PDB file of C-alpha atoms and ligand atoms in Angstrom:
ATOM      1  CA  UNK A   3      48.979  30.955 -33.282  1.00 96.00           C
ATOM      2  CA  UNK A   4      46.954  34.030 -32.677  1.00 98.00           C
ATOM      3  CA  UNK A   5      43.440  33.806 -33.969  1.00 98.00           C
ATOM      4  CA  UNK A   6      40.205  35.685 -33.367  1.00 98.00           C
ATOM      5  CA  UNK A   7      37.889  33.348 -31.028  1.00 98.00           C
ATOM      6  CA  UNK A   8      35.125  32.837 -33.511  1.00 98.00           C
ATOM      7  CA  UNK A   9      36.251  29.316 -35.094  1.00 98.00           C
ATOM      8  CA  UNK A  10      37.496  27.877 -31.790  1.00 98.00           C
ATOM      9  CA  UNK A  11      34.021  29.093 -29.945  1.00 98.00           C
ATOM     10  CA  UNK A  12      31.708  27.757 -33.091  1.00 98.00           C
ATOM     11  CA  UNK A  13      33.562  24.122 -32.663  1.00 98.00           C
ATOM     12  CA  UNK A  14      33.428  24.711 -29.203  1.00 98.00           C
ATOM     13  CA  UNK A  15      29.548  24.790 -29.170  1.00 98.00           C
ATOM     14  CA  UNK A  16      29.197  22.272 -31.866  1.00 98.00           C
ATOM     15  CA  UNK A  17      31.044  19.581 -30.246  1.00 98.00           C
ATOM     16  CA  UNK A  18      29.471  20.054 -26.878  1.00 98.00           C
ATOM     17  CA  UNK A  19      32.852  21.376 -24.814  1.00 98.00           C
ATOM     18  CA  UNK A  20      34.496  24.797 -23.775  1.00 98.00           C
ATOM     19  CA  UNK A  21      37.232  26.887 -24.054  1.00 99.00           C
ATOM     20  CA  UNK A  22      39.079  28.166 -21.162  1.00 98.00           C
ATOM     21  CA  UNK A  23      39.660  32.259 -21.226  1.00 98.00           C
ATOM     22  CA  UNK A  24      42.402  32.720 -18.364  1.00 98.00           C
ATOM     23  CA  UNK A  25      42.893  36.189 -17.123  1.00 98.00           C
ATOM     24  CA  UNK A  26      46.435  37.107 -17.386  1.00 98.00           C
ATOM     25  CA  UNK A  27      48.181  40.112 -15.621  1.00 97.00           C
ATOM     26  CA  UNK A  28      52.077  39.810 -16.419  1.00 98.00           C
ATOM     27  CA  UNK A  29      54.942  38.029 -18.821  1.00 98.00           C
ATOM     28  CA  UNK A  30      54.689  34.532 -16.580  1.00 98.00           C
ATOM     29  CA  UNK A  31      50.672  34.904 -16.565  1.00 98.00           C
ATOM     30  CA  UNK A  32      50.666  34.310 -20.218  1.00 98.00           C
ATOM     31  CA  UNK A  33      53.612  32.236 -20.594  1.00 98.00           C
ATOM     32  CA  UNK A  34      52.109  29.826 -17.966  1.00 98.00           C
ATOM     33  CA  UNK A  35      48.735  29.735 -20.210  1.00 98.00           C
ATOM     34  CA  UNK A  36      50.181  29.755 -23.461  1.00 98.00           C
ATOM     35  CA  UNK A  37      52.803  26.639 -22.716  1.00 98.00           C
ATOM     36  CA  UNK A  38      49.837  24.699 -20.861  1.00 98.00           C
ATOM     37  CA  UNK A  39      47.441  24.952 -23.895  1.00 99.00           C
ATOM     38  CA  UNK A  40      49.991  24.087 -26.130  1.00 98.00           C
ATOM     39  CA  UNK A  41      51.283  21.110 -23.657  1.00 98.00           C
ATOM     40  CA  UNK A  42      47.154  20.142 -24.028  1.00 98.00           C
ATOM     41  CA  UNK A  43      46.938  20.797 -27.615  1.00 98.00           C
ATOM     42  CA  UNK A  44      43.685  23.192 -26.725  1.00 98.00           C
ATOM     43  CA  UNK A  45      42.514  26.388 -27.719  1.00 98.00           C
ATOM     44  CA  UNK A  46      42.331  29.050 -25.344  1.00 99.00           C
ATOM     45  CA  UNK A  47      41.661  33.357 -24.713  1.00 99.00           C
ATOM     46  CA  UNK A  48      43.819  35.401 -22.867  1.00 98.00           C
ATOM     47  CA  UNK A  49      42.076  37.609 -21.090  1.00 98.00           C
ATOM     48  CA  UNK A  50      42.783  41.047 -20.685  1.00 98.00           C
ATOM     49  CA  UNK A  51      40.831  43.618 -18.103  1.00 96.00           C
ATOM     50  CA  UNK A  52      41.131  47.104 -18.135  1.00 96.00           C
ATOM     51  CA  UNK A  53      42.933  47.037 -14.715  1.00 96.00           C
ATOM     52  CA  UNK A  54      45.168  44.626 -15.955  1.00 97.00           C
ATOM     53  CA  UNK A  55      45.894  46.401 -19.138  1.00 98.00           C
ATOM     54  CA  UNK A  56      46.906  48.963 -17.324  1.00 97.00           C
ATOM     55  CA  UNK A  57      49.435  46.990 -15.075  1.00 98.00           C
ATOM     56  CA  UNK A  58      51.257  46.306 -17.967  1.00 98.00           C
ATOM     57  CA  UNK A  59      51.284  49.454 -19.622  1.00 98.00           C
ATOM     58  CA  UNK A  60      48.807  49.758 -22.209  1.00 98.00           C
ATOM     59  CA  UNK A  61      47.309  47.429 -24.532  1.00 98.00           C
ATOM     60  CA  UNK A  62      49.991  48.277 -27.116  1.00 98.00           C
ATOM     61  CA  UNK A  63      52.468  46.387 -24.612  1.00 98.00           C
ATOM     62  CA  UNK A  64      49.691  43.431 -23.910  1.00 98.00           C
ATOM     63  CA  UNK A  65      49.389  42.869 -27.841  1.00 98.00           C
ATOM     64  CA  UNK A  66      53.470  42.998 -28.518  1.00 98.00           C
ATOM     65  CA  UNK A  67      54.368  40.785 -25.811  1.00 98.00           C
ATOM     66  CA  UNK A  68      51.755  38.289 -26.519  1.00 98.00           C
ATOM     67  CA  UNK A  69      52.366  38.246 -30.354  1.00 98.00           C
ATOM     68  CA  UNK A  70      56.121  37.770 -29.673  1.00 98.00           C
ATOM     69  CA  UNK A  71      55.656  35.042 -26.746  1.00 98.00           C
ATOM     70  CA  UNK A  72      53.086  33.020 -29.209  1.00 98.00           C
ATOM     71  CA  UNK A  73      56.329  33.125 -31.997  1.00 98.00           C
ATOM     72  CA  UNK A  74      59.423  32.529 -29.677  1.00 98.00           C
ATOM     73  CA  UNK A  75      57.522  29.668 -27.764  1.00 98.00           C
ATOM     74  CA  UNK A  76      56.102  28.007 -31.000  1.00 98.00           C
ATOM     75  CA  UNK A  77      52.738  28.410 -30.725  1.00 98.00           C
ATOM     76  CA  UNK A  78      50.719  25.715 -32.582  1.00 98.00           C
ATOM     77  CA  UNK A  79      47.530  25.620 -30.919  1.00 98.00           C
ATOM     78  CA  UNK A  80      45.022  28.885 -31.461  1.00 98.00           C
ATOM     79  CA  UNK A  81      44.867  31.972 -29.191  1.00 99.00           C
ATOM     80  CA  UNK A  82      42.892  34.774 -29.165  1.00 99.00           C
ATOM     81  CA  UNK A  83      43.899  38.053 -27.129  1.00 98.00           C
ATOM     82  CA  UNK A  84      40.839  39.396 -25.867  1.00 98.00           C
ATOM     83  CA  UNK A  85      39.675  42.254 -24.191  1.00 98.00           C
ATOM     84  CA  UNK A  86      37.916  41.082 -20.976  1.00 97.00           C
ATOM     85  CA  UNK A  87      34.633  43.942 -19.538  1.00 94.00           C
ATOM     86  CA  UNK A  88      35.704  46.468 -22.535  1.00 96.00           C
ATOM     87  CA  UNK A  89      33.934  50.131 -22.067  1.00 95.00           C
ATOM     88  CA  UNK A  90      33.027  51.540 -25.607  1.00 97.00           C
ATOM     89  CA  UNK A  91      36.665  53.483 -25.710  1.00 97.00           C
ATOM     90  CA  UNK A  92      38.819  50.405 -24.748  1.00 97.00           C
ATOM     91  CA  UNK A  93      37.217  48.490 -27.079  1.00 98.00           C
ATOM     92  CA  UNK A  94      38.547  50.613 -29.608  1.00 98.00           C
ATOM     93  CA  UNK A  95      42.074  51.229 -28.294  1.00 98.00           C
ATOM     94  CA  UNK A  96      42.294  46.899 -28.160  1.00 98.00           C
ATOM     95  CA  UNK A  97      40.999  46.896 -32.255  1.00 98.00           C
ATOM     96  CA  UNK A  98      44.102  49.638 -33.276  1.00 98.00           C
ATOM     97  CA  UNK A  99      47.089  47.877 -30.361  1.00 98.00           C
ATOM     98  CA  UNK A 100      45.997  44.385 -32.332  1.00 97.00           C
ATOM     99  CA  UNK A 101      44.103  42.257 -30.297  1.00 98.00           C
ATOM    100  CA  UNK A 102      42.460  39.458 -32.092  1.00 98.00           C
ATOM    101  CA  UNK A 103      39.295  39.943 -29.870  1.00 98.00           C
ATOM    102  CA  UNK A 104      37.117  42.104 -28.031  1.00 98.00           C
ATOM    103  CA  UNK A 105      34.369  42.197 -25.560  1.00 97.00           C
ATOM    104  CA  UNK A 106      31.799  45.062 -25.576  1.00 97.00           C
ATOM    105  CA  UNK A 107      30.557  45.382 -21.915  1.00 94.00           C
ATOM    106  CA  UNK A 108      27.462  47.626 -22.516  1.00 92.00           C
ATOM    107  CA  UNK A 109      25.113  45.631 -19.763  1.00 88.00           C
ATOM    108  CA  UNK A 110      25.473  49.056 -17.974  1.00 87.00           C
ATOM    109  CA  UNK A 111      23.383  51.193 -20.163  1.00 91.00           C
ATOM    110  CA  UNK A 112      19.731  50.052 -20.864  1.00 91.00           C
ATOM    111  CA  UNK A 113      18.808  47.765 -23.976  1.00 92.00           C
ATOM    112  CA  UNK A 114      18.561  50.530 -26.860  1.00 94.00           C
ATOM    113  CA  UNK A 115      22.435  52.138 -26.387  1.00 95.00           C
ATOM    114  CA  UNK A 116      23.865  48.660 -25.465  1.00 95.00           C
ATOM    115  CA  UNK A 117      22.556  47.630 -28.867  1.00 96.00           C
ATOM    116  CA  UNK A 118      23.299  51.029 -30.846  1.00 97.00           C
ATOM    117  CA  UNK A 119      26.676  50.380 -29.126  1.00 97.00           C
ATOM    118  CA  UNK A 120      27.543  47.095 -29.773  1.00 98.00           C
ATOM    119  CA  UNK A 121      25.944  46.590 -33.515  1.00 98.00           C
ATOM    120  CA  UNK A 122      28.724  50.176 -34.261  1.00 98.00           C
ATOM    121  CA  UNK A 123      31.856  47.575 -32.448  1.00 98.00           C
ATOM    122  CA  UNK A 124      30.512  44.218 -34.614  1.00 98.00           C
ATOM    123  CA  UNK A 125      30.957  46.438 -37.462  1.00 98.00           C
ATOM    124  CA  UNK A 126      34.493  47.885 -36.448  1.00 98.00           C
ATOM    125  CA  UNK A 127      35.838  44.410 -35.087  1.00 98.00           C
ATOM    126  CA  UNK A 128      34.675  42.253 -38.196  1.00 98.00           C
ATOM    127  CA  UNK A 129      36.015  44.991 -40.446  1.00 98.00           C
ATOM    128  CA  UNK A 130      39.696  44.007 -39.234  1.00 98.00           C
ATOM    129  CA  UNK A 131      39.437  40.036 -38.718  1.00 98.00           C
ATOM    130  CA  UNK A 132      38.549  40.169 -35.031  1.00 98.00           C
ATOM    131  CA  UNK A 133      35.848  38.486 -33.176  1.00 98.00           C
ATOM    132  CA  UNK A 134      33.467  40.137 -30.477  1.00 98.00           C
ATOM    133  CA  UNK A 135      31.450  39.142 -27.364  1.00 98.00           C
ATOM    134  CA  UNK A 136      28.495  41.166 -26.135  1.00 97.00           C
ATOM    135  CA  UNK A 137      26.961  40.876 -22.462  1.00 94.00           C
ATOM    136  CA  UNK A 138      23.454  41.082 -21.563  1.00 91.00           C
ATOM    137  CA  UNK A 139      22.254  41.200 -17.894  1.00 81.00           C
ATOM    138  CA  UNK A 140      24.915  42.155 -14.985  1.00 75.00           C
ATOM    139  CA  UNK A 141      27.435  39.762 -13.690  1.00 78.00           C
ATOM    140  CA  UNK A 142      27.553  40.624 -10.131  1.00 73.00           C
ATOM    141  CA  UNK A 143      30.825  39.800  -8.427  1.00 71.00           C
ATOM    142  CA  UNK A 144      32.666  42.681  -5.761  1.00 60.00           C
ATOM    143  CA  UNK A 145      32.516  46.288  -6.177  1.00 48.00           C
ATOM    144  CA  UNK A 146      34.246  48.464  -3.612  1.00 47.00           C
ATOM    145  CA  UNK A 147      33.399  45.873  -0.632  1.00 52.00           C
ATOM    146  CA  UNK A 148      29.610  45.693  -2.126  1.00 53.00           C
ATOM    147  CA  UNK A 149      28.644  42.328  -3.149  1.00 56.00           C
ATOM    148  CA  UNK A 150      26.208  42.041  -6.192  1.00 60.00           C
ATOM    149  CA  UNK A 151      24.124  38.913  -6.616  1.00 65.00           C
ATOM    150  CA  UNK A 152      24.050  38.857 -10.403  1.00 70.00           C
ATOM    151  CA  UNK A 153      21.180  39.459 -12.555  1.00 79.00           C
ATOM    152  CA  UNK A 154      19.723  37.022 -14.497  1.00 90.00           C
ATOM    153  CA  UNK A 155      19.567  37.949 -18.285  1.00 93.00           C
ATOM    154  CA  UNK A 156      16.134  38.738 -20.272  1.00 94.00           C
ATOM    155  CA  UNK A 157      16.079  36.075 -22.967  1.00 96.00           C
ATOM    156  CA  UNK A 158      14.826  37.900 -25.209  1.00 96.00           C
ATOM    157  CA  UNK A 159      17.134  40.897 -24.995  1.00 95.00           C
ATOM    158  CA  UNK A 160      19.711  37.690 -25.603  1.00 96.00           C
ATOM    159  CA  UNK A 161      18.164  37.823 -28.939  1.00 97.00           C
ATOM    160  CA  UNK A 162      18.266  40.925 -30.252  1.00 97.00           C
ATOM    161  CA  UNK A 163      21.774  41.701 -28.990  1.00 97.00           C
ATOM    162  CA  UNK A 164      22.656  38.079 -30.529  1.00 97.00           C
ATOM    163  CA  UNK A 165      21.158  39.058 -33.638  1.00 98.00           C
ATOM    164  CA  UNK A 166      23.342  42.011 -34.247  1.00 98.00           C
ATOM    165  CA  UNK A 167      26.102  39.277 -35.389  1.00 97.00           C
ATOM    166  CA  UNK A 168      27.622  39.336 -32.404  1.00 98.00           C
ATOM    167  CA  UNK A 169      30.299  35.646 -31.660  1.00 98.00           C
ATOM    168  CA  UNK A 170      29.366  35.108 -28.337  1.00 98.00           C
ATOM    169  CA  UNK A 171      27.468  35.940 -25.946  1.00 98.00           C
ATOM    170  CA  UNK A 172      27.715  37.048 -22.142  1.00 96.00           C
ATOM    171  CA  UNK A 173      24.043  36.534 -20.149  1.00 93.00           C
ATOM    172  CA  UNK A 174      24.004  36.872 -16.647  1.00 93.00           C
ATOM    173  CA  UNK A 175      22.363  33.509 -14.861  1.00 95.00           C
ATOM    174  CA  UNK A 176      23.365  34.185 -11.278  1.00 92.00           C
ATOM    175  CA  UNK A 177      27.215  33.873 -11.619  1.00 93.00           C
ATOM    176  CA  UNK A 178      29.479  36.745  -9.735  1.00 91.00           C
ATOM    177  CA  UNK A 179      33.029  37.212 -10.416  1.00 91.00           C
ATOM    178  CA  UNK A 180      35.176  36.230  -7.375  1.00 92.00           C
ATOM    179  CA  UNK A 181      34.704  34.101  -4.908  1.00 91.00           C
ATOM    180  CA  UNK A 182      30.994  33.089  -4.537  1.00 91.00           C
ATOM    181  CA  UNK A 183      29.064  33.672  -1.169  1.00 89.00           C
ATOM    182  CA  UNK A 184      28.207  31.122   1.307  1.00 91.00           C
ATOM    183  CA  UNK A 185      24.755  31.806   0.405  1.00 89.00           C
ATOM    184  CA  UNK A 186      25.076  31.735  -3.233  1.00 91.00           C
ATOM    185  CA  UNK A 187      21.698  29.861  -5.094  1.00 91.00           C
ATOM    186  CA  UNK A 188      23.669  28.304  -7.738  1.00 94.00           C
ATOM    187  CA  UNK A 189      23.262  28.962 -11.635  1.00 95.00           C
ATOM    188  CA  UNK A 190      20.154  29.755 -12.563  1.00 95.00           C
ATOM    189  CA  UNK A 191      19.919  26.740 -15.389  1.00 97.00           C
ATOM    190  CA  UNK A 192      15.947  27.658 -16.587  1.00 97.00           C
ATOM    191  CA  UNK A 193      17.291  31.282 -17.665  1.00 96.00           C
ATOM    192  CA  UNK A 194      20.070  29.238 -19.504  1.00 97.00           C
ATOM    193  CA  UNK A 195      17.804  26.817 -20.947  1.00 98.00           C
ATOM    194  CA  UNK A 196      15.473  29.817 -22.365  1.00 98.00           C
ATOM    195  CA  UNK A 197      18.369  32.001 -23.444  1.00 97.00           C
ATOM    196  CA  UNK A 198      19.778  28.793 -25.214  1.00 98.00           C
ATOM    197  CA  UNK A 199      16.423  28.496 -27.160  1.00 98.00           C
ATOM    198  CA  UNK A 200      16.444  32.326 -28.209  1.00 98.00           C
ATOM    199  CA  UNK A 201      19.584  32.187 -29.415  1.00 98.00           C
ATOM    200  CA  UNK A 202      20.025  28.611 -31.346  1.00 97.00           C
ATOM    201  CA  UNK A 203      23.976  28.474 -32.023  1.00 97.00           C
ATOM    202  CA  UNK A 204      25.421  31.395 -30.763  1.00 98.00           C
ATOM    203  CA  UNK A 205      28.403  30.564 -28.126  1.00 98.00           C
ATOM    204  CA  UNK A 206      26.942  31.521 -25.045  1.00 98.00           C
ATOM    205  CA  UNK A 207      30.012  32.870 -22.139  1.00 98.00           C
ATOM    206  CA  UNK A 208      29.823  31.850 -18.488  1.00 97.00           C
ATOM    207  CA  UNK A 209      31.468  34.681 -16.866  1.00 95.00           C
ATOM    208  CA  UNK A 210      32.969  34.176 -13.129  1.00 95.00           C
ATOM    209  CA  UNK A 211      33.951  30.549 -13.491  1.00 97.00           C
ATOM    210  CA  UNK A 212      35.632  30.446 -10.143  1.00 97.00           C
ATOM    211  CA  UNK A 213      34.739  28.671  -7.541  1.00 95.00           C
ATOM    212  CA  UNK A 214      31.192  27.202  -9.548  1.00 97.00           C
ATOM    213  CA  UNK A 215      31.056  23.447  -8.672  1.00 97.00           C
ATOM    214  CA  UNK A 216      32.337  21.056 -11.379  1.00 98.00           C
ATOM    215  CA  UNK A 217      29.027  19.229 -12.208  1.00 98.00           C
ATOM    216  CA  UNK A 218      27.323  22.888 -12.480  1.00 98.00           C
ATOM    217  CA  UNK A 219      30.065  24.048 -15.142  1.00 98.00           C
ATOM    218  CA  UNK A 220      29.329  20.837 -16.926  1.00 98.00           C
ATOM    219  CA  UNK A 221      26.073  21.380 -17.547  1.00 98.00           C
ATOM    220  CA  UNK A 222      25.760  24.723 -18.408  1.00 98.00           C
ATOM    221  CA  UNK A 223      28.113  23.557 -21.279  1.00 98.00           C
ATOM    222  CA  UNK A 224      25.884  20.827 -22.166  1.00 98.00           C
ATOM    223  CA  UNK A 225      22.801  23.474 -22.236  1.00 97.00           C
ATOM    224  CA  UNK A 226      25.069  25.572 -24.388  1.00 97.00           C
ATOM    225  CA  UNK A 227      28.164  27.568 -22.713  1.00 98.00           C
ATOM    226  CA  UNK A 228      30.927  27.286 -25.164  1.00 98.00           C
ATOM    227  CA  UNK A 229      33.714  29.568 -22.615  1.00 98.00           C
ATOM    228  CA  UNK A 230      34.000  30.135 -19.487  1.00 98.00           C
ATOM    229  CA  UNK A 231      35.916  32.905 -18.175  1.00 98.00           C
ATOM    230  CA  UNK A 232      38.544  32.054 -14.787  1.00 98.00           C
ATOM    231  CA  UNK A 233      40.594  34.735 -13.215  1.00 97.00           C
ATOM    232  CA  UNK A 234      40.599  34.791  -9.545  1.00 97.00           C
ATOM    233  CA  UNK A 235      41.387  31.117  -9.068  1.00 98.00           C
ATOM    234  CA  UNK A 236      44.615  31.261 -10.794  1.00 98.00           C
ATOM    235  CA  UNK A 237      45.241  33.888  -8.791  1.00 98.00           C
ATOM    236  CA  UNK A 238      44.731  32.373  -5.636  1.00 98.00           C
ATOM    237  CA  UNK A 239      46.891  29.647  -6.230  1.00 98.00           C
ATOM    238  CA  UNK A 240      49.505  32.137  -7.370  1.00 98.00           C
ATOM    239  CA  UNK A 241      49.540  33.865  -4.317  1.00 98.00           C
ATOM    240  CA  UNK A 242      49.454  30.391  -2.372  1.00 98.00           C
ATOM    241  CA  UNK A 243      52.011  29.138  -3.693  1.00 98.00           C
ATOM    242  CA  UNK A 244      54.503  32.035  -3.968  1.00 98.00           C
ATOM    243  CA  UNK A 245      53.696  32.387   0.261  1.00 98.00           C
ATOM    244  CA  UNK A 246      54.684  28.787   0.905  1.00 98.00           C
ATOM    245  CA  UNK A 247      58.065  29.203  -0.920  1.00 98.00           C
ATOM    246  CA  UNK A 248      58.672  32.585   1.243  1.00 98.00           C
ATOM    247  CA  UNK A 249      57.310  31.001   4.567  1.00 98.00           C
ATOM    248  CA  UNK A 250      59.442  27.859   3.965  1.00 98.00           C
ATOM    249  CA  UNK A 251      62.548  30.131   3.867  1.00 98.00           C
ATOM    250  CA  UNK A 252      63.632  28.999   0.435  1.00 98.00           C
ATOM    251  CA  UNK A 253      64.293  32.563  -0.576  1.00 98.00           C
ATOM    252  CA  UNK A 254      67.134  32.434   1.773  1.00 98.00           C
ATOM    253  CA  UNK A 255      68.579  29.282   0.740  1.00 98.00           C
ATOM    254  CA  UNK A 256      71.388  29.949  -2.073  1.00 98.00           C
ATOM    255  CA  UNK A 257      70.048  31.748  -5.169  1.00 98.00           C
ATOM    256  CA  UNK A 258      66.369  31.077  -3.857  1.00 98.00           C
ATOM    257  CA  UNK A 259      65.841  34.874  -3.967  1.00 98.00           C
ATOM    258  CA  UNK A 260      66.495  35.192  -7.866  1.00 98.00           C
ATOM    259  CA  UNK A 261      63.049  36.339  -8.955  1.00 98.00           C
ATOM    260  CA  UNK A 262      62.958  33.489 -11.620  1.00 98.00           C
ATOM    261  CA  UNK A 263      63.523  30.738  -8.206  1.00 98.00           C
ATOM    262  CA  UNK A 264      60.926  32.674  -6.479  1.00 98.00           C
ATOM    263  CA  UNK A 265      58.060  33.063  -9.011  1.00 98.00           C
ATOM    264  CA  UNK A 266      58.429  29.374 -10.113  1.00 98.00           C
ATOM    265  CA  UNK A 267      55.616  27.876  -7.684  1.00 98.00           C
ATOM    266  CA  UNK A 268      53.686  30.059  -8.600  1.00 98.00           C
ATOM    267  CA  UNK A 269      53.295  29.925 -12.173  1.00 98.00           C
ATOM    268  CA  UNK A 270      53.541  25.722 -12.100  1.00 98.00           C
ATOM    269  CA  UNK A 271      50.147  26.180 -10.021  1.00 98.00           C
ATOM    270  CA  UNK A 272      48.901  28.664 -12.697  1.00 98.00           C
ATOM    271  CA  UNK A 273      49.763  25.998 -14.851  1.00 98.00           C
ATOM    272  CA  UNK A 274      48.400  22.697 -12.846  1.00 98.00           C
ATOM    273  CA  UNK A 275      45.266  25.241 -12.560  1.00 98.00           C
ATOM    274  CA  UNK A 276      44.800  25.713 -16.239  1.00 98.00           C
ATOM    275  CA  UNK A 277      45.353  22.286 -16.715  1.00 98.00           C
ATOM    276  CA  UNK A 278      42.824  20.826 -14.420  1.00 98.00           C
ATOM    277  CA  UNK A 279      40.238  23.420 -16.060  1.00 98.00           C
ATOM    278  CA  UNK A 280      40.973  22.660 -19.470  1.00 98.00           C
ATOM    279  CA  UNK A 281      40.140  18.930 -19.069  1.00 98.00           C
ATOM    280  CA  UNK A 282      37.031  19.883 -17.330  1.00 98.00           C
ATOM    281  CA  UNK A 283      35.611  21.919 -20.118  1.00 98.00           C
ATOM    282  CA  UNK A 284      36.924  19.159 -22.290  1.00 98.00           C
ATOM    283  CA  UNK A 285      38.928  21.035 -24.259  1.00 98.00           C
ATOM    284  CA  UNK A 286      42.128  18.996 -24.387  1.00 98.00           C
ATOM    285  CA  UNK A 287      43.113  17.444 -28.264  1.00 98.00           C
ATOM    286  CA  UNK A 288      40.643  19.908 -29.709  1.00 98.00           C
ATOM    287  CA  UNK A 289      42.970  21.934 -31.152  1.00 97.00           C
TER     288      UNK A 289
HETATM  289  P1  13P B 313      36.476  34.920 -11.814  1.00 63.65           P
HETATM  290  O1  13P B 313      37.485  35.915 -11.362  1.00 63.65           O
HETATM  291  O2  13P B 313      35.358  34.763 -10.850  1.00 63.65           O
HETATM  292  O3  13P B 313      37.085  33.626 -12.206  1.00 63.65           O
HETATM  293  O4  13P B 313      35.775  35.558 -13.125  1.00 63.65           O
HETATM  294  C1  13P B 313      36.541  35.795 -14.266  1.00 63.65           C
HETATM  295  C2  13P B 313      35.749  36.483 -15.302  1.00 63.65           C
HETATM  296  O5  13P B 313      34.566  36.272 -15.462  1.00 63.65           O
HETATM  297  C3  13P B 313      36.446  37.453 -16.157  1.00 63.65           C
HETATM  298  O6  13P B 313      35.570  38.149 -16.982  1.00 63.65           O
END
């Protein structure tokens, strides 16, 4: 069932668990997702980047094949389709193709036009039913081979962009998309706890949720994350998996090239991986 993220994310932060938004980038991306949270009976967000968008043709395409897979499969359990980093523009091009969700990314430009910006998008995305995430302080991650530590978010610029009516809420406390460094410090947990006190019972997002140890996801959600974001790890077991089935030769057995054969591993450890992260955000039955 397709559903802006606003209900799931308030219950979310009011019973003390997450939600899970999994990137997806193709028809057995989502189809892995959708079955698993339905197989878990938990909420989740489909993620959607720009990039990714792209990939599969527009967000026209992303929001028809979604809409139809959530019918044909028998979707009980609620989904949003979100935009994932939106610019200004593709934040508007995900409200017309009929996404149920939308994050503003406007942690590029300084305080006053990230606020002009995003109070114009709560408008435009309540006005048709949708819910909308706003970020605050850069999530560092890899840019063309550069490596950005993250920058911690000013609590108080948490409040005034939280006070614009915003659903949730992106702030940067150290997290990086991608695999983390050797020498990565860790979450920055004080920043959470002051951002947490700014802004009361907004759903705060942990962005970059690969690779951060288990008992450090677990409490940021007890100081207040309500969904946390995980793309690269599903794709690394993708990719893992798909390379054992070629390296074993099973392409080459029988059928075993029939793209169906061959993409199987892979999306059962999208699955498995979706799975594992859904139970530890404690999301499972909360449908
Ligand atoms: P990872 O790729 O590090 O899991 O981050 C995902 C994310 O934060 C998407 O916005």
């Amino acid at each position: 069932m397709l559903v802006s993220a606003k209900e799931m994310l308030d219950k979310a932060k009011a019973g003390h668990y997450g939600v899970g938004q999994f990137n997806i980038n193709n028809l057995e991306w989502t189809k892995a997702i959708l079955l698993t949270a339905q197989e878990m009976n938990s909420p989740a967000i489909l993620g959607v980047s720009a990039g990714a968008g792209k990939y599969m043709c527009g967000f026209k395409t992303v929001a028809a094949m979604v809409k139809a897979m959530d019918a044909d499969l028998g979707i009980t359990v609620p989904i949003a389709l979100h935009l994932d980093h939106g610019t200004y523009e593709a934040s508007k091009e995900c409200v017309a193709a009929g996404f149920t969700s939308i994050m503003f990314d406007g942690s590029s430009y300084d305080i006053a036009e990230n606020i002009e910006k995003t109070k114009e998008l709560v408008k435009l995305a309540h006005d048709n039913g949708m819910s909308i995430e706003a970020e605050v302080g850069a999530i560092g991650g890899e840019e063309d081979g550069v490596v950005g530590m993250g920058e911690c978010a000013d609590p108080d610029e948490c409040k005034q962009i939280a006070d614009l009516g915003i659903d949730m809420l992106a702030a940067g406390i150290g997290n990086i998309h991608g695999v983390y460094p050797e020498n990565w410090a860790g979450l920055q947990f004080d920043v959470l706890e002051k951002i947490q006190e700014k802004t009361g019972t907004m759903p705060l997002v942990l962005h970059g949720g690969t690779g951060i140890p288990d008992e450090q996801v677990k409490r940021a959600i007890t100081l207040g994350v309500s969904k946390i974001n995980v793309n690269t790890e599903c794709q690394l077991v993708f990719t893992a998996a798909t390379r054992e089935y070629i390296e074993a030769g099973k392409d080459k057995v029988g059928k075993g090239f029939d793209p169906r054969k061959v993409l199987a591993p892979g999306v059962q450890a999208i699955q498995d991986k979706v799975k594992e992260k859904i139970l530890l955000f404690g999301s499972d039955g909360k449908a």
